[in-house]
Coordinates of C-alpha atoms and ligand atoms in Angstrom, one line a residue:
M1 CA 106.1 117.3 86.2
N2 CA 109.5 118.1 84.7
I3 CA 111.4 114.8 84.2
E4 CA 115.2 115.0 84.6
W5 CA 116.0 112.1 82.2
E6 CA 119.8 112.7 82.6
R7 CA 119.6 112.3 86.3
L8 CA 117.4 109.2 86.0
H9 CA 119.9 107.7 83.6
A10 CA 122.8 108.5 85.9
E11 CA 121.0 106.8 88.8
A12 CA 120.4 103.7 86.7
V13 CA 124.1 103.7 85.7
A14 CA 125.1 104.0 89.4
A15 CA 122.8 101.1 90.3
M16 CA 124.1 99.0 87.4
A17 CA 127.6 99.1 88.9
H18 CA 126.3 96.9 91.8
A19 CA 124.8 94.2 89.6
Y20 CA 125.6 90.6 90.6
V21 CA 125.8 88.9 87.2
P22 CA 128.3 86.0 87.3
Y23 CA 126.1 83.9 85.0
S24 CA 125.1 86.2 82.2
G25 CA 127.8 88.9 82.4
Y26 CA 124.9 91.3 81.5
P27 CA 124.6 94.0 84.2
V28 CA 121.4 96.1 84.3
G29 CA 120.5 99.1 86.4
A30 CA 117.0 100.5 86.8
A31 CA 115.8 103.8 88.1
G32 CA 112.3 105.1 88.7
L33 CA 111.1 108.6 89.4
A34 CA 108.2 108.9 91.9
S35 CA 105.6 111.7 91.8
D36 CA 107.2 113.4 94.8
G37 CA 110.5 113.6 93.0
T38 CA 112.2 110.7 94.8
I39 CA 114.3 108.4 92.6
Y40 CA 114.4 104.7 93.4
S41 CA 116.8 102.2 91.9
G42 CA 117.9 98.6 91.7
C43 CA 120.3 96.2 89.9
N44 CA 119.9 92.6 88.6
V45 CA 120.9 89.9 91.1
E46 CA 121.5 86.4 89.6
N47 CA 121.7 83.0 91.2
S48 CA 123.3 79.7 90.7
A49 CA 119.7 78.4 90.3
Y50 CA 119.4 80.5 87.1
G51 CA 115.7 80.7 87.0
V52 CA 115.3 82.7 90.2
A53 CA 117.4 85.6 89.0
L54 CA 116.0 89.0 89.9
C55 CA 115.8 91.7 87.2
A56 CA 116.9 95.2 88.0
E57 CA 113.3 96.3 87.9
C58 CA 112.4 94.0 90.7
G59 CA 115.0 95.6 92.9
M60 CA 113.9 99.1 91.9
I61 CA 110.2 98.3 92.7
S62 CA 111.2 96.8 96.0
D63 CA 113.2 100.0 96.9
F64 CA 110.2 102.1 95.8
V65 CA 107.6 100.2 97.9
K66 CA 109.9 100.0 100.9
G67 CA 110.6 103.7 100.6
G68 CA 107.0 104.6 100.7
G69 CA 106.9 105.6 97.0
T70 CA 103.5 106.9 95.8
H71 CA 103.3 106.7 92.1
L72 CA 105.9 106.1 89.4
V73 CA 106.1 108.8 86.7
A74 CA 109.3 107.9 84.8
F75 CA 111.5 104.9 84.3
A76 CA 114.9 104.1 82.8
A77 CA 117.1 101.0 82.7
V78 CA 120.6 100.6 81.3
N79 CA 122.9 97.8 80.3
G80 CA 126.7 97.6 80.7
N81 CA 127.1 100.0 77.7
E82 CA 124.9 102.5 79.6
D83 CA 122.4 102.1 76.8
P84 CA 118.6 101.8 77.4
V85 CA 117.3 98.3 78.2
V86 CA 113.7 97.3 77.3
P87 CA 112.0 95.9 80.4
C88 CA 111.2 92.2 80.0
G89 CA 107.5 91.1 80.0
R90 CA 107.3 90.3 83.7
C91 CA 108.9 93.7 84.6
R92 CA 106.5 95.6 82.3
Q93 CA 103.7 94.2 84.6
L94 CA 105.6 95.3 87.7
L95 CA 106.0 98.8 86.3
F96 CA 102.4 99.0 85.2
E97 CA 101.1 98.3 88.7
H98 CA 102.9 101.3 90.1
G99 CA 103.0 103.7 87.1
G100 CA 99.8 102.9 85.2
H101 CA 99.3 103.8 81.5
E102 CA 101.0 107.2 81.8
L103 CA 104.3 106.0 83.1
Q104 CA 107.0 107.4 80.8
V105 CA 109.6 104.7 79.8
A106 CA 113.0 105.3 78.3
M107 CA 113.1 102.8 75.5
P108 CA 116.0 102.4 73.0
G109 CA 113.9 104.2 70.4
G110 CA 113.0 107.1 72.7
I111 CA 110.5 107.9 75.5
M112 CA 107.3 105.9 75.3
P113 CA 104.2 105.8 77.5
M114 CA 103.4 102.5 79.3
S115 CA 100.2 102.3 77.3
S116 CA 102.5 101.5 74.3
V117 CA 105.0 99.4 76.2
L118 CA 102.3 97.2 77.7
P119 CA 99.1 97.8 75.8
D120 CA 95.9 96.7 77.5
G121 CA 97.8 95.8 80.7
F122 CA 96.0 93.9 83.4
G123 CA 95.7 96.0 86.5
P124 CA 93.9 96.6 89.8
Q125 CA 90.9 98.0 88.0
D126 CA 90.3 94.6 86.3
L127 CA 90.1 93.0 89.7
L128 CA 87.4 95.4 90.8
K129 CA 85.1 94.2 87.9
V130 CA 84.4 91.0 89.7
P131 CA 82.2 91.2 92.9
T132 CA 84.0 88.3 94.6
A133 CA 87.5 90.0 94.3
T134 CA 88.9 90.9 97.7
F135 CA 91.2 93.6 96.4
K136 CA 90.7 97.1 97.9
E137 CA 92.1 100.2 96.2
V138 CA 95.3 101.4 97.7
T139 CA 95.5 105.0 98.8
H140 CA 98.6 106.9 99.8
D141 CA 97.1 109.5 102.2
Ligands
LIG201 N1 117.4 91.7 83.0 C1 117.0 92.7 83.8 O1 117.5 93.0 84.9 N2 115.9 93.4 83.3 C2 115.3 93.2 82.1 O2 114.2 93.8 81.9 C3 115.9 92.3 81.2 C4 116.8 91.3 81.7 C5 118.6 90.9 83.5 C6 118.2 89.5 83.9 C7 119.5 88.8 83.8 O3 120.2 88.9 85.0 C8 120.2 89.5 82.7 O4 119.5 90.7 82.5 C9 120.3 88.7 81.3 O5 119.0 88.3 81.0

């Protein structure tokens, strides 16, 4: 699939403009490209109870799931300089759930596969290794 990185970056910048960041002053915008070509996005949303701040990736993943997104193929996040932001550890896990090892991530040093951004990530397949796990594989038919 051809990935239009400039468009993904532009969607992340547009989302970043909506960030609610009175506590850190550090706006972030995130954009994810789904396998059907749809782009989903989100911004960080902070809170006076600092610890419950939502990263931009959380908003993007919520937009993706709510919108019926199938599989993520590419991801980009930007800061207030419109430069790439590395996803935090928790958000790497969120991205891995929906993009797997092949998800292409725009990092400050260039495009990297998720297998490098989150090596040996814990995912749905790990749950299936235990007979007592109640997880059933999700299909998008
Ligand atoms: N932030 C994100 O939105 N995504 C990341 O992956 C890194 C951090 C936000 C959280 C907080 O609102 C601000 O950046 C400063 O940490």
